[in-house]
XYZ file of C-alpha atoms in Angstrom:
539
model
C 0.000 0.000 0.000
C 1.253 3.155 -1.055
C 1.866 5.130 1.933
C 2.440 8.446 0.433
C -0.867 11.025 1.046
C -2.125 13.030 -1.957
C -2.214 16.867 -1.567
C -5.827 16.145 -1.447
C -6.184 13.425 1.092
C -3.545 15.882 3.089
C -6.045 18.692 2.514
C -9.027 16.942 3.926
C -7.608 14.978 6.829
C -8.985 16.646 10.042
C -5.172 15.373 11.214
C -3.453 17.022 8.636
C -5.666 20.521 7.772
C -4.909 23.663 8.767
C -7.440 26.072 7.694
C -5.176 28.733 8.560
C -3.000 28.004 5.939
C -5.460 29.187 3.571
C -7.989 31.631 5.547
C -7.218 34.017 8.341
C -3.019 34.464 8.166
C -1.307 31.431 7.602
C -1.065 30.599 11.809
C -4.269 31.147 13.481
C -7.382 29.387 12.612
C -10.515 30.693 12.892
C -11.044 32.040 16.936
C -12.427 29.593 18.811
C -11.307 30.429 22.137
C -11.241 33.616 23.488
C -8.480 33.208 25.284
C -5.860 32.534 22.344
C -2.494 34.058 23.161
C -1.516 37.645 21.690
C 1.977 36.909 20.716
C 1.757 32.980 19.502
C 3.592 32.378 16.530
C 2.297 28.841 16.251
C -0.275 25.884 17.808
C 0.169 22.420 17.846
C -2.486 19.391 18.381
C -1.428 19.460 22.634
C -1.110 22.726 23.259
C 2.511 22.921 24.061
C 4.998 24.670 22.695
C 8.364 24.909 21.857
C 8.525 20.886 22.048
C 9.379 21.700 25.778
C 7.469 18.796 27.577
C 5.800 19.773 31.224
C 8.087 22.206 33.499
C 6.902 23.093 37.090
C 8.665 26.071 38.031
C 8.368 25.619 42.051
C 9.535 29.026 43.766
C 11.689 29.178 46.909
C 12.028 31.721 49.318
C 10.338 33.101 52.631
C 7.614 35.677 52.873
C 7.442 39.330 51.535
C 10.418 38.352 49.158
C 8.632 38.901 45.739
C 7.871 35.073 45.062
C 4.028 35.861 43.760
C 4.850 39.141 41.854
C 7.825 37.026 39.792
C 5.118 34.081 39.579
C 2.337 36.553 38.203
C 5.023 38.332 35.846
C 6.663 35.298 34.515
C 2.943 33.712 33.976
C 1.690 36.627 31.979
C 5.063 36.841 29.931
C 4.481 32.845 29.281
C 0.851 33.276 28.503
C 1.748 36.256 26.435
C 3.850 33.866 24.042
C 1.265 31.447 24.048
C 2.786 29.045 26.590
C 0.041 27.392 28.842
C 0.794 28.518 31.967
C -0.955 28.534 35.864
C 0.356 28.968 39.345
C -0.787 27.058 41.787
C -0.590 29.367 45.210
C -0.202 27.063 48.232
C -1.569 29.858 50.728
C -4.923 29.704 48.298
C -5.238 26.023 49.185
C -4.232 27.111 52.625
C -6.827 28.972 53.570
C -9.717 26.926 51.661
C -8.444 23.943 53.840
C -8.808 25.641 57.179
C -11.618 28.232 56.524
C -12.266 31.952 56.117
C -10.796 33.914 58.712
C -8.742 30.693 60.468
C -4.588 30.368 61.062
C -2.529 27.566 60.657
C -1.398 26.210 64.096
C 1.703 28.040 65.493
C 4.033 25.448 64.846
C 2.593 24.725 61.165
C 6.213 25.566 59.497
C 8.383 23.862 62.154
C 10.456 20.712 61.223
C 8.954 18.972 64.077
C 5.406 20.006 63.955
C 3.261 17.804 66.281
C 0.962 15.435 64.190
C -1.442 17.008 63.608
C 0.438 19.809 61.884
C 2.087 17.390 59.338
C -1.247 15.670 58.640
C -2.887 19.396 58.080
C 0.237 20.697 55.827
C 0.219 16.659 53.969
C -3.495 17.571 53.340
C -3.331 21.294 51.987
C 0.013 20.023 49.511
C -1.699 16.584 48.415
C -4.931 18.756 47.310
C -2.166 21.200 45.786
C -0.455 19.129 43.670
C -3.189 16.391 42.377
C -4.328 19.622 40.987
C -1.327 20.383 39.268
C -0.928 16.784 38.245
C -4.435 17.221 36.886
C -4.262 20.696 34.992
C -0.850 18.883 33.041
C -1.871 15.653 32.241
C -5.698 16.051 31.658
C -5.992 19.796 30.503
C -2.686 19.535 28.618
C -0.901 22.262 30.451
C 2.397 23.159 29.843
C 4.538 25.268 32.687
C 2.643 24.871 36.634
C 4.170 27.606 38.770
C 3.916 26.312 42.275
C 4.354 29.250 44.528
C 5.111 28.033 48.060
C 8.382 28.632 50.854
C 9.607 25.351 50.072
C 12.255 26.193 52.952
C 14.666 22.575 52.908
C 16.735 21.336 50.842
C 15.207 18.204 51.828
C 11.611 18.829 50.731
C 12.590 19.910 47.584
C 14.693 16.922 46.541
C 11.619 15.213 47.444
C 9.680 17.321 45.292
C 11.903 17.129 42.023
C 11.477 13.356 42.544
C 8.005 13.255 42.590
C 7.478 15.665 39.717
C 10.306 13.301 37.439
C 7.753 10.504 38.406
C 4.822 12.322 36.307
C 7.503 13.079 33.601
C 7.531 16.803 34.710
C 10.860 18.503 34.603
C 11.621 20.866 37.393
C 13.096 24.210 37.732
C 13.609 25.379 41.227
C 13.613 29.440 41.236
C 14.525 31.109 44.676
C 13.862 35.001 45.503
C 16.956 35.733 48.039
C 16.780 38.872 49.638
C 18.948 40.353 52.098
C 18.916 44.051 51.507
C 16.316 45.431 54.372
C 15.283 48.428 52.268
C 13.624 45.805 49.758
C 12.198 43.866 52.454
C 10.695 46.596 54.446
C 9.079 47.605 50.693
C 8.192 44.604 49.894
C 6.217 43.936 53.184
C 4.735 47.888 53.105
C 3.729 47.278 49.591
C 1.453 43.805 49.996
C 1.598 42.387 53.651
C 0.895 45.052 56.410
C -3.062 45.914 55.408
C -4.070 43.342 57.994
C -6.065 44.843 60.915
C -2.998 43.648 63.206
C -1.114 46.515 62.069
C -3.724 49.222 61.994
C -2.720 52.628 62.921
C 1.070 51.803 62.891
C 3.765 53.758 61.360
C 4.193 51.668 57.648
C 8.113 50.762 58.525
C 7.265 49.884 62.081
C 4.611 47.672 60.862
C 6.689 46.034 58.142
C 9.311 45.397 60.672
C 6.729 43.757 63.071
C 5.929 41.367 60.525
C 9.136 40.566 59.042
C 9.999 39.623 62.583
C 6.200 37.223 62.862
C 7.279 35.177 59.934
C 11.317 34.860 61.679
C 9.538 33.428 64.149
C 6.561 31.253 62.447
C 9.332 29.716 59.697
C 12.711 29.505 61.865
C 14.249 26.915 59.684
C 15.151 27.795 56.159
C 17.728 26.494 53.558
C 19.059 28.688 50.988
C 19.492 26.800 47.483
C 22.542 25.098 46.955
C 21.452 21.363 45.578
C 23.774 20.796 43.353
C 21.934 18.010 41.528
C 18.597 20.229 40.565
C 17.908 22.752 38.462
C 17.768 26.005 39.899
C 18.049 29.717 39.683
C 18.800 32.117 42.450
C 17.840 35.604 41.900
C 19.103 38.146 44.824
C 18.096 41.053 45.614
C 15.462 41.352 42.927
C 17.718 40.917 39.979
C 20.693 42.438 41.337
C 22.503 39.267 41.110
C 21.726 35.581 39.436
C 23.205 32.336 39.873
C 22.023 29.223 38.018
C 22.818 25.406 38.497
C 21.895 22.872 35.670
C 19.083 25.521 33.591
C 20.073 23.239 30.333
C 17.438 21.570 29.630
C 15.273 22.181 26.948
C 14.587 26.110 25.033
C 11.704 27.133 27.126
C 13.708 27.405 29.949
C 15.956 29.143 28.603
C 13.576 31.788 27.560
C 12.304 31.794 31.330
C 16.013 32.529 32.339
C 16.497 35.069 29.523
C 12.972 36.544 31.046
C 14.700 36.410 34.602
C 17.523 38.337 33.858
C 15.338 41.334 32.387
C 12.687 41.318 35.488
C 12.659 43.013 38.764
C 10.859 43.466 42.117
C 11.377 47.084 42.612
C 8.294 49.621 42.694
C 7.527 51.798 39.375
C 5.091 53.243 37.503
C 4.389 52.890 33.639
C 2.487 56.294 31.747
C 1.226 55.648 28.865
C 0.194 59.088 26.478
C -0.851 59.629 23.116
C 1.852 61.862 20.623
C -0.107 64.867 19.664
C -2.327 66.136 16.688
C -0.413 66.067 13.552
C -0.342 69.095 11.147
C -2.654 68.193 8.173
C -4.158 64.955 7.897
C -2.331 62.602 9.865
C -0.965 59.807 7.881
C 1.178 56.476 8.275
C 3.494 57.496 5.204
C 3.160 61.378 5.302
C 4.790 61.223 8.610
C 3.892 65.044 9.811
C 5.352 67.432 12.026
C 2.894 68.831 15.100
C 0.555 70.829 14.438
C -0.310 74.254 16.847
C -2.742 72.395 19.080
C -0.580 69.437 19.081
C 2.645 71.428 20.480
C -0.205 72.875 22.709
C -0.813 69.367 24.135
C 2.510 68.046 25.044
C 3.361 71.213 26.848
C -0.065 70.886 29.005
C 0.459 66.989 29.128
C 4.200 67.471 30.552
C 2.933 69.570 33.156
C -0.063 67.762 33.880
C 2.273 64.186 34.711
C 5.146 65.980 36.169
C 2.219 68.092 38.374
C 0.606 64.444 39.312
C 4.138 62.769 40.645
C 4.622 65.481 41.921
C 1.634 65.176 44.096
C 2.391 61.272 44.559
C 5.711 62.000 46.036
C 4.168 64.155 48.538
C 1.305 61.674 49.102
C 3.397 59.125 49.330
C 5.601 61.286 52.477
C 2.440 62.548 54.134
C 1.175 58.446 54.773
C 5.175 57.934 56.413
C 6.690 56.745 53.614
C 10.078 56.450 53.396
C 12.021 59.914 52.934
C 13.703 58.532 49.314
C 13.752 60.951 46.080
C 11.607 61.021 43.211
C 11.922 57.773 41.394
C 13.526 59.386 38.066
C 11.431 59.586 34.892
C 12.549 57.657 31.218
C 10.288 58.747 28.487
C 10.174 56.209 25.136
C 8.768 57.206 21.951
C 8.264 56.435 18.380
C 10.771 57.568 15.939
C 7.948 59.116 14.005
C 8.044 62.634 14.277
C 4.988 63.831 15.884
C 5.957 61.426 18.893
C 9.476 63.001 19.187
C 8.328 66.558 19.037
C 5.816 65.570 21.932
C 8.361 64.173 24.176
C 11.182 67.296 23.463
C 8.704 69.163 26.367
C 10.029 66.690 28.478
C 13.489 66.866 27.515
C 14.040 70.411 27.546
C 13.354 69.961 31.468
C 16.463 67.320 31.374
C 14.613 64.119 31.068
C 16.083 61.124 29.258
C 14.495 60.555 25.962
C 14.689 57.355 24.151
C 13.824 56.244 20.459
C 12.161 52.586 19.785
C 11.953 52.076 15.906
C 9.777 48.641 17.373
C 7.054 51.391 18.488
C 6.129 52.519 15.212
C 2.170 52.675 15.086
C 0.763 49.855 12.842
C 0.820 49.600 9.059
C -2.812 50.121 7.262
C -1.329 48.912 4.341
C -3.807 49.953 1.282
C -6.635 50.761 3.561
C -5.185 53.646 4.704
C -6.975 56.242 3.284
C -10.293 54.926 1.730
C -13.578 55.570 3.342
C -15.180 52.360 4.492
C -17.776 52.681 1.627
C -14.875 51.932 -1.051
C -12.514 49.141 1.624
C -16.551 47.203 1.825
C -16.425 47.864 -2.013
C -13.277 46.795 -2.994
C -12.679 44.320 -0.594
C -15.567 42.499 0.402
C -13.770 39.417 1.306
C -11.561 40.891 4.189
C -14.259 42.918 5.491
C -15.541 39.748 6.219
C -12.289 37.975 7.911
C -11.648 40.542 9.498
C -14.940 41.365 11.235
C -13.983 37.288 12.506
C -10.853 37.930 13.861
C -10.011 41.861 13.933
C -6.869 41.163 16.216
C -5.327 38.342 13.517
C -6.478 39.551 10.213
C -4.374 41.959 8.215
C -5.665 44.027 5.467
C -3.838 43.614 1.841
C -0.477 44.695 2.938
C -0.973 46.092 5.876
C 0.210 44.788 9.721
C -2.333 42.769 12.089
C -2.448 43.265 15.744
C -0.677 40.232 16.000
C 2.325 41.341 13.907
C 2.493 44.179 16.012
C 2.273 42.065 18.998
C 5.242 40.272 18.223
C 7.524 43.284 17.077
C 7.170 44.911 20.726
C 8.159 41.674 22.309
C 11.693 43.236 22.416
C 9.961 46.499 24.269
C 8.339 44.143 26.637
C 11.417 42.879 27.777
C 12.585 46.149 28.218
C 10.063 47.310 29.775
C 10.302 44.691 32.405
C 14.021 45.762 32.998
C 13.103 49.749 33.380
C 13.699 50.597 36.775
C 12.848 54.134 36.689
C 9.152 55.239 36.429
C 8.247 55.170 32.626
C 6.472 57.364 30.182
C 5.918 55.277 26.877
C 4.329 57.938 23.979
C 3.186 56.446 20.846
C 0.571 56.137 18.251
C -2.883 54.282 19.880
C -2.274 50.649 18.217
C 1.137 50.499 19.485
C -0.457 51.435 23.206
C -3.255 48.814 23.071
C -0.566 45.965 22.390
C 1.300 47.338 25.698
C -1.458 48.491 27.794
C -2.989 44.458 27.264
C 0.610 43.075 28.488
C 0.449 44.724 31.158
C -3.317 44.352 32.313
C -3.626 40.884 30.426
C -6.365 42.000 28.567
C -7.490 39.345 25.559
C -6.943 39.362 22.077
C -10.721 39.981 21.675
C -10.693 43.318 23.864
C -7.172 44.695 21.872
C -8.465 46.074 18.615
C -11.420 47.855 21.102
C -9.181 49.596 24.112
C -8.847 53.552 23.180
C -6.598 55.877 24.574
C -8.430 59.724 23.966
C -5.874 62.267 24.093
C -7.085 64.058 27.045
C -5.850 61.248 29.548
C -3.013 59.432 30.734
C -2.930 56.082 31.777
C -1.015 55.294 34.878
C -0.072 51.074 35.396
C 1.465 50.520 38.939
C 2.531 46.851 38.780
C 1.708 44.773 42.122
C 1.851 41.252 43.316
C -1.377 39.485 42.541
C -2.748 42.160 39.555
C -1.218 45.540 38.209
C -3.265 48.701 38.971
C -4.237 51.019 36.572
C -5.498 54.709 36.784
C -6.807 57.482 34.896
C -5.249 61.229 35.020
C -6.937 63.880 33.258
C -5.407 66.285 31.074
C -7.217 69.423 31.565
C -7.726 72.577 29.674
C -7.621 70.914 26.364
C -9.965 71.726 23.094
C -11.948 69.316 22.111
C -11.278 68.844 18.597
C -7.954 67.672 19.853
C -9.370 64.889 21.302
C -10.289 62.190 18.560
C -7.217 63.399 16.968
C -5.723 60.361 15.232
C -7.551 58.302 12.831
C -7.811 54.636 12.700
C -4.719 52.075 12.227
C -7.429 49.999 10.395
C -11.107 51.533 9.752
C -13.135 48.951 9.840
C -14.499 47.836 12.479
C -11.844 49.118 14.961
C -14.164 51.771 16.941
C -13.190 55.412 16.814
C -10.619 56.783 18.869
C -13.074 59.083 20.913
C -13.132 60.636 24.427
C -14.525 57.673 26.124
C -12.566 54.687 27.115
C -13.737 50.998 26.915
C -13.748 48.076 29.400
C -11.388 47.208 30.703
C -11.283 51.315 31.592
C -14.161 52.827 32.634
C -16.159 56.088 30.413
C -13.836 59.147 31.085
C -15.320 62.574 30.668
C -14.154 65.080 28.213
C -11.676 68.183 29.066
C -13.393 71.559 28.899
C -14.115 73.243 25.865
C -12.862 76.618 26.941
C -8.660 76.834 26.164
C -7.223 77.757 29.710
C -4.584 77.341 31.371
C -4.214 73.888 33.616
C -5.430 73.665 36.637
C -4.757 70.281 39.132
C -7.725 70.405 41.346
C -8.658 66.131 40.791
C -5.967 65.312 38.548
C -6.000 61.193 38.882
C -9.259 58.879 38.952
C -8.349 55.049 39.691
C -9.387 52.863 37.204
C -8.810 49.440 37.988
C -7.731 48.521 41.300
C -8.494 44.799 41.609
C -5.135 44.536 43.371
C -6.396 45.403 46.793
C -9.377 42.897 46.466
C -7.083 40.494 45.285
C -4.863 40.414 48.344
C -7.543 41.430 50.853
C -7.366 37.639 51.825
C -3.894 36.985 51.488
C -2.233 39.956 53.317
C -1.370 38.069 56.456
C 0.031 35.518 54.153
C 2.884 33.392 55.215
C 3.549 31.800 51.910
């Protein structure tokens, strides 16, 4: 028997077919799942990529050290390329084990617990990991993040063994910290909202429960296991060491995503360049116009006004007495995008050009109505009303392209330390503003970004924060401004922002000088309710 198939047996073989070879974009079939990843440059029958196997990532280190805001970051940037992805968070099986509002028993995290200690913790990790033996073998999962203390050397050889029983490979990553400054942050920033420490001074408080957890996990064991893969970050990404991290490309790219990741507080702005002179155009490439040099000089003083006000905020609740973070501002090297950031570096701010953030290409639809693009091209109206994040117009750029040429950005991004301004065209600020918030590829082509706001992301453990500050005194007609990377059926660009950011309210109509009465409405703050049950946590 001829075992060769015919390009039409291939064609029609449900094994075989792709129907994205031939419909959307030559990768992504038709959406079926809302959930598909934004950067994916491929699928495969299991799910898993990169021909990687099943890695659990199992983090070490003791409380307030940064293990859940590394798991949450390293998820999203997994999930981002398309990499199935889930952490597990012991303290969530924790506290469904024992009940709303209940503690573990003193001695919980001792070596020699009594009994019924070691029964209670064999419980809460049996339920733990059947469930991450369950999402990998049954839901075809990929990388389980296991975010626990995992404090001996002991328990984890145990672990690894266990894990190489269910064919899972294992890489051990430890958060070592020993600088006080990041620990006292660390514990302001997520643990000390319990009722324990109410109407304490912030570093007292953080002190007082630095010193809790000493005492409720007295023995721990650094990583030194010679025989398991591990990586040892220190003092959030100040230093690395790594033992054995050889084993197949995807962990690699989690140790290249390491090494360009950090624990430290700062804040991300994201702003819109200004109106262009003339019809703005992807090709023309136009200078400012009046109203648009009029708008970076109110914006600059609006954001500079609003840290301003931060910093002092941030004093007046006891904060530490530390300067101003300092301010990077990234833009475009279009030119409306550099002359709206020179406002900000005529006051002595670092400017940086980032050919990656060029808005996206239109390609032919760029300037026909939508009467002629339903006329001419009837056909991609029609994909594209399917899939608006995947589907490119005749040569033009999808979302997704665009997607994967900021993945460089991301990663710098994730190594700025200093608080950062990011200007650029609307498309290129969708594709960042959805890293960051892990928005879908369904909600991408829909998030606007009207020119009389700036959107403020404050990352934080368990979800990033986002808020709104208005830009006041602005005309109107400046608003819209920019027209549409791809007109159909991408909304317009007006003054009111969709889900996941609430309406906003247009600036004034009257052309007046600033004023920085109620400069900042928060937008998103599903941090706080996210932690409101995990602030005492131990794990």
């Amino acid at each position: 028997m001829d075992t060769l198939l015919t390009a039409d047996i291939a064609a029609n073989a449900p094994r075989y077919r792709r129907k994205s070879s031939t419909f959307i974009d030559g990768i992504h079939d038709v959406p079926e799942d809302a959930n598909r990843a934004p950067a994916q440059l491929y699928s495969t029958m299991s799910g898993r990529l990169f021909h990687s196997g099943r890695i659990a990532i199992v983090m070490v280190g003791l409380p307030a050290r940064g293990k859940t805001h590394i798991s949450v970051s390293m998820a999203r940037y997994l999930q981002w390329l398309g990499v199935k992805t889930r952490i597990f968070h012991l303290g969530d099986y924790r506290r469904a084990t024992v009940g709303q509002g209940n503690d573990v028993p003193e001695d919980y995290f001792y070596p020699d617990a009594s009994p019924a200690s070691v029964m209670l913790r064999q419980k809460i990790l049996k339920k733990c990991r059947e469930d991450i033996y369950g999402w990998l073998n049954h839901e075809n999962g990929q990388v389980a993040i296991y975010d626990a203390v995992n404090p001996t050397a002991t328990g984890r050889r145990s672990l690894a063994k266990e894990f190489a029983k269910h064919d899972v490979q294992t890489l051990f990553l430890e958060s070592y910290v020993d600088d006080e400054n990041i620990l006292r942050e660390n514990a302001r920033n997520v643990k000390i909202g319990s009722p324990d420490f109410a109407n304490m001074d912030p570093d007292e408080a953080a002190k007082l429960y630095l010193r809790r957890m000493g005492t409720k996990i007295p023995t721990f064991e650094t990583m030194n296991e010679k025989e398991l893969n591990y990586i040892k970050m220190i003092n959030a990404g100040q230093k690395f060491f790594y033992n054995n991290v050889s084993f197949n490309y995807l962990s690699h790219r989690i140790v290249f995503y390491l090494t360009n990741t950090h624990i430290k507080s700062r804040a991300t702005y994201f702003v819109r360049a200004g109106a262009a002179l003339g019809e703005e155009s992807y090709k023309a490439d136009a200078p400012l116009s009046e109203e648009g040099i009029r708008y970076a000089q109110v914006m600059t003083e609006t954001l500079l006004h609003h840290r301003e006000q931060d910093h002092a905020a941030h004093l007046a609740q006891g904060g530490a007495a530390i300067p101003m973070r300092q301010l990077t501002v990234w833009c475009s090297t279009r030119v409306r995008t550099l002359q709206t950031a020179d406002a900000f570096k005529e006051r002595g701010f670092i400017v940086r050009q980032r050919t990656q953030m060029s808005q996206i290409n239109p390609g032919v639809c760029e300037r026909l109505s939508e009467r002629a693009i339903r006329r001419l091209y009837p056909e991609e109206i029609e994909k594209h009303e399917l899939d608006p994040y995947h589907h490119r117009y005749p040569r033009a750029e999808s979302y997704h392209d665009l997607a994967v040429r900021l993945e460089p950005i991301i990663l710098e991004l994730e190594r700025e330390q200093n608080d950062l301004l990011i200007i650029a065209h609307e498309s290129v600020l969708r594709v960042l503003y959805a890293y960051l918030m892990h928005c879908s590829t369904r909600d991408i082509p829909k998030l606007t970004f009207p020119r009389n706001e700036i959107i403020e992301i404050i990352p934080a453990a368990y979800q990033n924060e986002a808020r709104r500050i208005h830009i006041p005194g602005l005309d109107p007609n400046t608003v819209p401004g920019s027209p549409e990377d791809i007109r159909i059926p991408v909304p317009e660009s007006g003054p009111d922002t969709p889900i996941p950011l609430p309406d906003a309210a247009f600036s004034p109509p009257e052309l007046k000088a600033p004023t920085f009465d109620k400069l900042t409405e928060k937008v998103v703050n599903t941090a706080a309710e996210a932690v409101r049950d995990k602030i005492a946590d131990e794990d």
